Short mmCIF file of C-alpha atoms in Angstrom, two decimals:
data_model
loop_
_atom_site.label_atom_id
_atom_site.label_comp_id
_atom_site.label_asym_id
_atom_site.label_seq_id
_atom_site.Cartn_x
_atom_site.Cartn_y
_atom_site.Cartn_z
CA MET A 1 -9.19 5.48 -0.02
CA SER A 2 -8.35 1.94 0.12
CA GLU A 3 -4.75 0.75 1.05
CA LEU A 4 -2.95 -2.26 0.40
CA LEU A 5 0.19 -3.07 2.31
CA ALA A 6 2.49 -4.63 0.28
CA ALA A 7 5.48 -6.86 1.39
CA VAL A 8 8.76 -8.20 -0.34
CA CYS A 9 10.12 -10.82 1.74
CA GLN A 10 14.09 -11.64 0.60
CA PHE A 11 15.72 -14.63 1.77
CA SER A 12 18.27 -17.45 0.53
CA PRO A 13 16.03 -21.02 0.14
CA SER A 14 18.09 -23.51 0.32
CA ALA A 15 18.27 -27.16 -0.81
CA SER A 16 15.77 -28.25 2.27
CA PRO A 17 12.26 -28.59 0.85
CA GLU A 18 11.35 -28.89 4.83
CA GLY A 19 13.66 -25.68 5.81
CA ASN A 20 12.25 -23.73 3.15
CA ARG A 21 8.97 -24.42 4.14
CA ALA A 22 9.43 -23.46 8.02
CA ARG A 23 11.25 -20.35 6.98
CA VAL A 24 8.48 -18.75 4.40
CA VAL A 25 5.66 -19.70 7.01
CA GLU A 26 8.21 -17.49 9.76
CA LEU A 27 8.10 -14.59 6.70
CA ILE A 28 4.89 -14.53 5.99
CA GLY A 29 4.07 -14.37 9.91
CA ASP A 30 6.09 -11.42 10.37
CA ALA A 31 5.33 -9.80 7.27
CA ALA A 32 1.64 -9.97 8.74
CA ALA A 33 2.46 -9.08 11.70
CA ARG A 34 4.02 -5.70 10.17
CA GLY A 35 0.51 -5.32 8.44
CA ALA A 36 1.09 -6.85 5.33
CA HIS A 37 -2.10 -7.59 3.21
CA LEU A 38 0.19 -9.15 -0.02
CA VAL A 39 2.77 -11.09 0.96
CA VAL A 40 5.65 -11.80 -2.24
CA LEU A 41 8.51 -14.24 -1.98
CA PRO A 42 10.99 -15.09 -4.22
CA GLU A 43 11.49 -17.46 -7.31
CA TYR A 44 12.61 -20.82 -6.51
CA SER A 45 11.28 -20.43 -3.12
CA ASN A 46 10.91 -24.12 -1.93
CA TYR A 47 13.79 -25.49 -3.46
CA PHE A 48 17.45 -24.00 -4.69
CA VAL A 49 20.82 -24.63 -5.39
CA ASP A 50 23.71 -22.80 -7.35
CA GLN A 51 23.64 -24.28 -10.31
CA LEU A 52 20.43 -25.46 -11.67
CA ASP A 53 21.00 -29.53 -12.12
CA ALA A 54 18.81 -32.84 -12.15
CA SER A 55 17.64 -32.38 -8.67
CA PHE A 56 15.79 -29.81 -9.68
CA ALA A 57 13.25 -32.54 -11.07
CA GLU A 58 13.86 -34.36 -8.08
CA ASN A 59 12.71 -31.78 -5.89
CA ALA A 60 9.56 -30.23 -7.87
CA GLU A 61 6.13 -30.34 -6.37
CA THR A 62 2.52 -30.57 -7.93
CA LEU A 63 -0.14 -27.76 -7.23
CA ASP A 64 -1.79 -29.53 -4.29
CA GLY A 65 1.79 -30.43 -2.85
CA PRO A 66 3.32 -29.79 0.29
CA PHE A 67 4.92 -26.08 -0.25
CA VAL A 68 1.84 -24.82 -1.90
CA ARG A 69 -0.19 -26.62 0.89
CA THR A 70 1.95 -24.60 3.34
CA LEU A 71 1.63 -21.34 1.45
CA GLN A 72 -1.88 -21.53 1.64
CA SER A 73 -2.10 -22.52 5.33
CA ALA A 74 0.30 -19.91 6.51
CA ALA A 75 -2.09 -17.07 4.53
CA SER A 76 -5.43 -18.47 5.71
CA ALA A 77 -4.05 -18.08 9.54
CA HIS A 78 -2.79 -14.67 8.89
CA GLY A 79 -5.45 -13.54 6.53
CA VAL A 80 -3.10 -12.54 3.59
CA THR A 81 -2.63 -13.14 0.31
CA VAL A 82 0.84 -14.72 -0.87
CA ILE A 83 2.55 -15.08 -4.14
CA ALA A 84 5.68 -17.33 -4.17
CA GLY A 85 7.72 -18.78 -6.67
CA PHE A 86 8.42 -22.93 -6.50
CA VAL A 87 9.40 -25.79 -8.85
CA GLU A 88 6.41 -27.39 -10.41
CA GLU A 89 6.19 -31.04 -11.76
CA ALA A 90 6.40 -31.30 -16.02
CA GLY A 91 7.59 -34.38 -17.37
CA ASP A 92 10.98 -34.62 -18.37
CA ARG A 93 11.54 -31.07 -17.61
CA VAL A 94 10.29 -28.60 -14.74
CA HIS A 95 8.24 -25.61 -14.73
CA ASN A 96 9.31 -22.13 -12.85
CA THR A 97 5.92 -21.38 -11.46
CA LEU A 98 4.45 -18.52 -9.33
CA VAL A 99 1.18 -19.29 -7.69
CA ALA A 100 -1.12 -16.58 -5.37
CA VAL A 101 -2.91 -17.80 -2.79
CA ASP A 102 -5.34 -16.94 0.15
CA ALA A 103 -7.71 -18.29 2.73
CA THR A 104 -9.92 -19.81 -0.13
CA GLY A 105 -7.12 -21.58 -1.87
CA LEU A 106 -4.99 -21.66 -4.95
CA LEU A 107 -6.29 -17.84 -6.84
CA ALA A 108 -3.57 -17.93 -10.07
CA THR A 109 -0.82 -19.80 -11.93
CA TYR A 110 1.78 -18.30 -13.73
CA ARG A 111 4.98 -20.17 -15.31
CA LYS A 112 7.94 -18.08 -16.46
CA GLN A 113 7.81 -17.13 -20.05
CA HIS A 114 11.50 -16.19 -20.72
CA LEU A 115 13.82 -19.04 -19.39
CA TYR A 116 17.25 -17.29 -18.40
CA ASP A 117 19.64 -18.56 -20.87
CA ALA A 118 22.05 -15.86 -20.93
CA PHE A 119 25.22 -14.50 -18.85
CA GLY A 120 26.61 -18.25 -19.06
CA SER A 121 23.26 -19.45 -17.66
CA ARG A 122 20.78 -22.24 -19.71
CA GLU A 123 17.59 -22.68 -17.52
CA SER A 124 16.43 -24.07 -20.75
CA ASP A 125 17.93 -27.43 -20.30
CA TRP A 126 16.16 -27.73 -16.76
CA VAL A 127 13.05 -25.47 -17.27
CA ALA A 128 10.00 -25.63 -19.74
CA PRO A 129 8.56 -22.34 -20.79
CA GLY A 130 5.28 -21.11 -19.92
CA ASP A 131 2.42 -20.09 -22.05
CA LEU A 132 2.96 -16.85 -23.92
CA SER A 133 -0.46 -15.87 -23.59
CA ASP A 134 -0.66 -16.64 -20.05
CA ALA A 135 -1.67 -13.39 -18.51
CA GLN A 136 -1.96 -13.72 -14.59
CA THR A 137 -3.64 -11.22 -12.54
CA ILE A 138 -5.64 -11.79 -9.41
CA GLU A 139 -7.57 -8.85 -7.21
CA VAL A 140 -6.51 -7.59 -3.79
CA ALA A 141 -7.55 -4.76 -1.60
CA GLY A 142 -9.08 -3.21 -4.90
CA LEU A 143 -5.69 -3.40 -6.82
CA ARG A 144 -5.38 -5.81 -9.81
CA ILE A 145 -2.04 -7.41 -9.33
CA GLY A 146 -0.15 -9.12 -12.46
CA MET A 147 2.54 -11.73 -12.23
CA MET A 148 5.76 -12.25 -14.15
CA THR A 149 9.52 -13.90 -13.18
CA CYS A 150 12.52 -12.38 -12.98
CA TYR A 151 14.22 -12.43 -16.38
CA ASP A 152 10.56 -11.26 -17.96
CA LEU A 153 11.65 -8.39 -16.37
CA ARG A 154 13.96 -7.74 -19.54
CA PHE A 155 11.10 -7.71 -21.87
CA PRO A 156 8.77 -4.77 -21.73
CA GLU A 157 5.66 -6.90 -23.38
CA VAL A 158 5.33 -9.09 -20.41
CA ALA A 159 4.39 -6.03 -18.21
CA ARG A 160 2.22 -4.59 -21.14
CA THR A 161 0.55 -7.60 -21.77
CA LEU A 162 -0.43 -6.99 -17.89
CA VAL A 163 -1.39 -3.94 -18.20
CA ASP A 164 -3.13 -4.02 -20.96
CA VAL A 165 -5.81 -6.66 -18.44
CA GLY A 166 -5.81 -3.95 -15.91
CA ALA A 167 -3.00 -4.37 -13.54
CA ASP A 168 -2.24 -1.90 -11.39
CA ALA A 169 0.68 -3.26 -9.65
CA ILE A 170 3.07 -5.82 -11.18
CA VAL A 171 5.18 -8.75 -8.86
CA VAL A 172 8.47 -9.94 -9.53
CA PRO A 173 9.56 -12.60 -7.62
CA ALA A 174 12.99 -13.21 -8.48
CA GLU A 175 16.35 -14.88 -8.20
CA TRP A 176 18.80 -12.25 -10.26
CA VAL A 177 21.90 -13.89 -10.63
CA ARG A 178 25.11 -11.62 -9.59
CA GLY A 179 27.23 -10.11 -12.01
CA PRO A 180 29.18 -7.67 -13.68
CA LEU A 181 26.44 -4.64 -13.44
CA LYS A 182 23.70 -6.95 -13.06
CA GLU A 183 22.64 -5.17 -9.64
CA HIS A 184 22.38 -1.80 -11.93
CA HIS A 185 20.45 -4.26 -14.41
CA TRP A 186 17.91 -5.14 -11.69
CA THR A 187 17.13 -1.54 -10.48
CA THR A 188 16.72 -0.09 -13.40
CA LEU A 189 14.78 -2.34 -15.26
CA LEU A 190 12.57 -2.44 -12.29
CA ALA A 191 11.69 1.43 -12.15
CA ALA A 192 11.39 1.26 -16.01
CA ARG A 193 8.63 -1.02 -15.87
CA ALA A 194 6.89 1.14 -13.38
CA ILE A 195 7.69 4.15 -15.39
CA GLU A 196 6.55 2.97 -18.61
CA ASN A 197 3.38 1.35 -17.35
CA THR A 198 2.39 3.98 -14.24
CA VAL A 199 1.86 0.72 -11.99
CA TYR A 200 3.28 -0.53 -8.86
CA VAL A 201 6.32 -2.98 -9.12
CA VAL A 202 6.93 -5.40 -6.37
CA ALA A 203 9.84 -7.77 -6.58
CA ALA A 204 11.35 -10.19 -4.28
CA ASP A 205 15.08 -11.24 -5.01
CA HIS A 206 17.01 -13.60 -3.68
CA PRO A 207 20.00 -11.89 -1.02
CA THR A 208 23.76 -11.90 -1.92
CA PRO A 209 26.01 -13.99 -2.79
CA ILE A 210 23.87 -15.60 -5.32
CA GLY A 211 21.53 -13.04 -5.85
CA VAL A 212 21.87 -9.30 -6.21
CA GLY A 213 19.69 -8.24 -3.44
CA HIS A 214 17.76 -5.10 -3.42
CA SER A 215 14.06 -6.27 -3.34
CA GLN A 216 12.11 -3.16 -3.62
CA ILE A 217 8.44 -1.69 -3.89
CA ILE A 218 8.46 0.98 -6.71
CA ASP A 219 5.36 3.29 -7.00
CA PRO A 220 3.69 4.33 -10.05
CA SER A 221 6.48 7.45 -10.91
CA GLY A 222 9.23 5.11 -10.65
CA VAL A 223 9.92 6.11 -7.11
CA VAL A 224 11.41 3.58 -4.27
CA ILE A 225 9.01 3.69 -1.26
CA GLY A 226 10.24 0.17 0.68
CA GLY A 227 13.49 -1.98 0.14
CA VAL A 228 16.16 -4.46 1.15
CA GLY A 229 19.44 -4.10 1.26
CA THR A 230 21.70 -6.97 0.17
CA GLY A 231 20.88 -9.31 3.24
CA GLU A 232 18.13 -11.16 3.91
CA GLY A 233 15.05 -8.78 5.23
CA ILE A 234 11.41 -7.60 4.64
CA ALA A 235 10.17 -3.98 3.45
CA VAL A 236 6.26 -3.41 3.63
CA ALA A 237 5.16 -0.03 2.24
CA PRO A 238 1.42 0.81 0.97
CA LEU A 239 0.02 0.62 -2.59
CA THR A 240 -3.17 2.60 -3.42
CA LYS A 241 -5.55 2.37 -6.57
CA ASP A 242 -5.69 6.34 -6.27
CA ALA A 243 -2.13 6.80 -6.70
CA VAL A 244 -2.06 4.76 -10.13
CA ASP A 245 -5.05 6.90 -10.90
CA ALA A 246 -3.37 10.18 -10.36
CA VAL A 247 0.11 9.37 -11.73
CA ARG A 248 -2.30 7.82 -15.22
CA GLU A 249 -4.10 11.43 -15.20
CA LYS A 250 -0.71 13.41 -15.64
CA ASN A 251 0.80 11.32 -17.84
CA PRO A 252 -1.57 9.80 -19.94
CA ALA A 253 0.43 7.74 -22.02
CA LEU A 254 -0.87 4.31 -22.07
CA ARG A 255 -4.21 6.24 -23.25
CA LEU A 256 -2.07 7.72 -25.98
CA ARG A 257 -0.77 4.29 -27.50
CA ARG A 258 -1.45 3.51 -31.34
CA TYR A 259 -0.86 0.24 -30.51
CA ARG A 260 -1.37 -3.23 -28.40
CA VAL A 261 0.76 -6.04 -27.52
CA VAL A 262 -1.32 -8.94 -28.89
CA PRO A 263 -0.64 -12.16 -27.28
CA ARG A 264 1.12 -15.00 -29.67
#
C-alpha cells in the first residue's frame, strides 16, 4: 500500500512579499521534516491585506515570478510537491491562482472560478474568475489530487467535476473570512465534499483573526484525521488509494449516479 503524507500549513500571509517567501520556505522545510510528500499552503500566500484593494494588482506576479520560483526551489530542496495560492497578473484585474510545483517545475495551474461576492465582500471588483471548465489535477505518490480555492467549496459541482476526472483527494487553499457561523460553514462543507465524493479533502486556511483557522485533512468517510486550531501551525496525515477504494466499495454512490456534471 503506497502512502502519501499530506501537510496543511496554516499561516498569516502579510503585505510583505519578501517576508511571505521566507515564511513559506520555512513551512515547507518544517513539513518535509515531518515526512510530508505534499505540502499545501493557503490562498493568497504571496500577498494579503484585509480588505482587497488596488495593492493586490501592484503585488501580482507571473507564473515565473519570485513567488513561484521560491516554491519550486523549496520543493526541489526537500523533494516534495507544493500547492499554494498567489496573486497572479491578469491585465486590469488579477487572478486568484493556485500553482502545483515540484522539483521538475510547474505541474498545474488553477484560477479560482467562484469569487467571494458574499457576506459584504466583493472579490470580483479586483479579481477575474478562472475558466469554468478548468478541472486541474496532478498525481502524487499514486493518488490523483484535484485543486479548488476557498469559495469554490460552496459549489458542489466543482468537487464533482474533479472527481469525474479521477481525483482521489481535493486540495482547498483558502482565506475563509471570519463571520457569524463561518467556522461551522467551513468545517461542515469540507466534510460534505469528502463524504459525497468519497475523497480526501486537504484544506489550508489563514488563522484567526482574519481567517477561521481549522485547517484540516479529512478522510473519504468524512473523518478529520489531521488538523490545526485557530493559530498558525502544521498538520500532517496519511492518504492512501486503498482507503479511497475501500470506502467506494462500501458506498458506490459515484457509480450509481444517473447524471454527470458537464462543464460549460
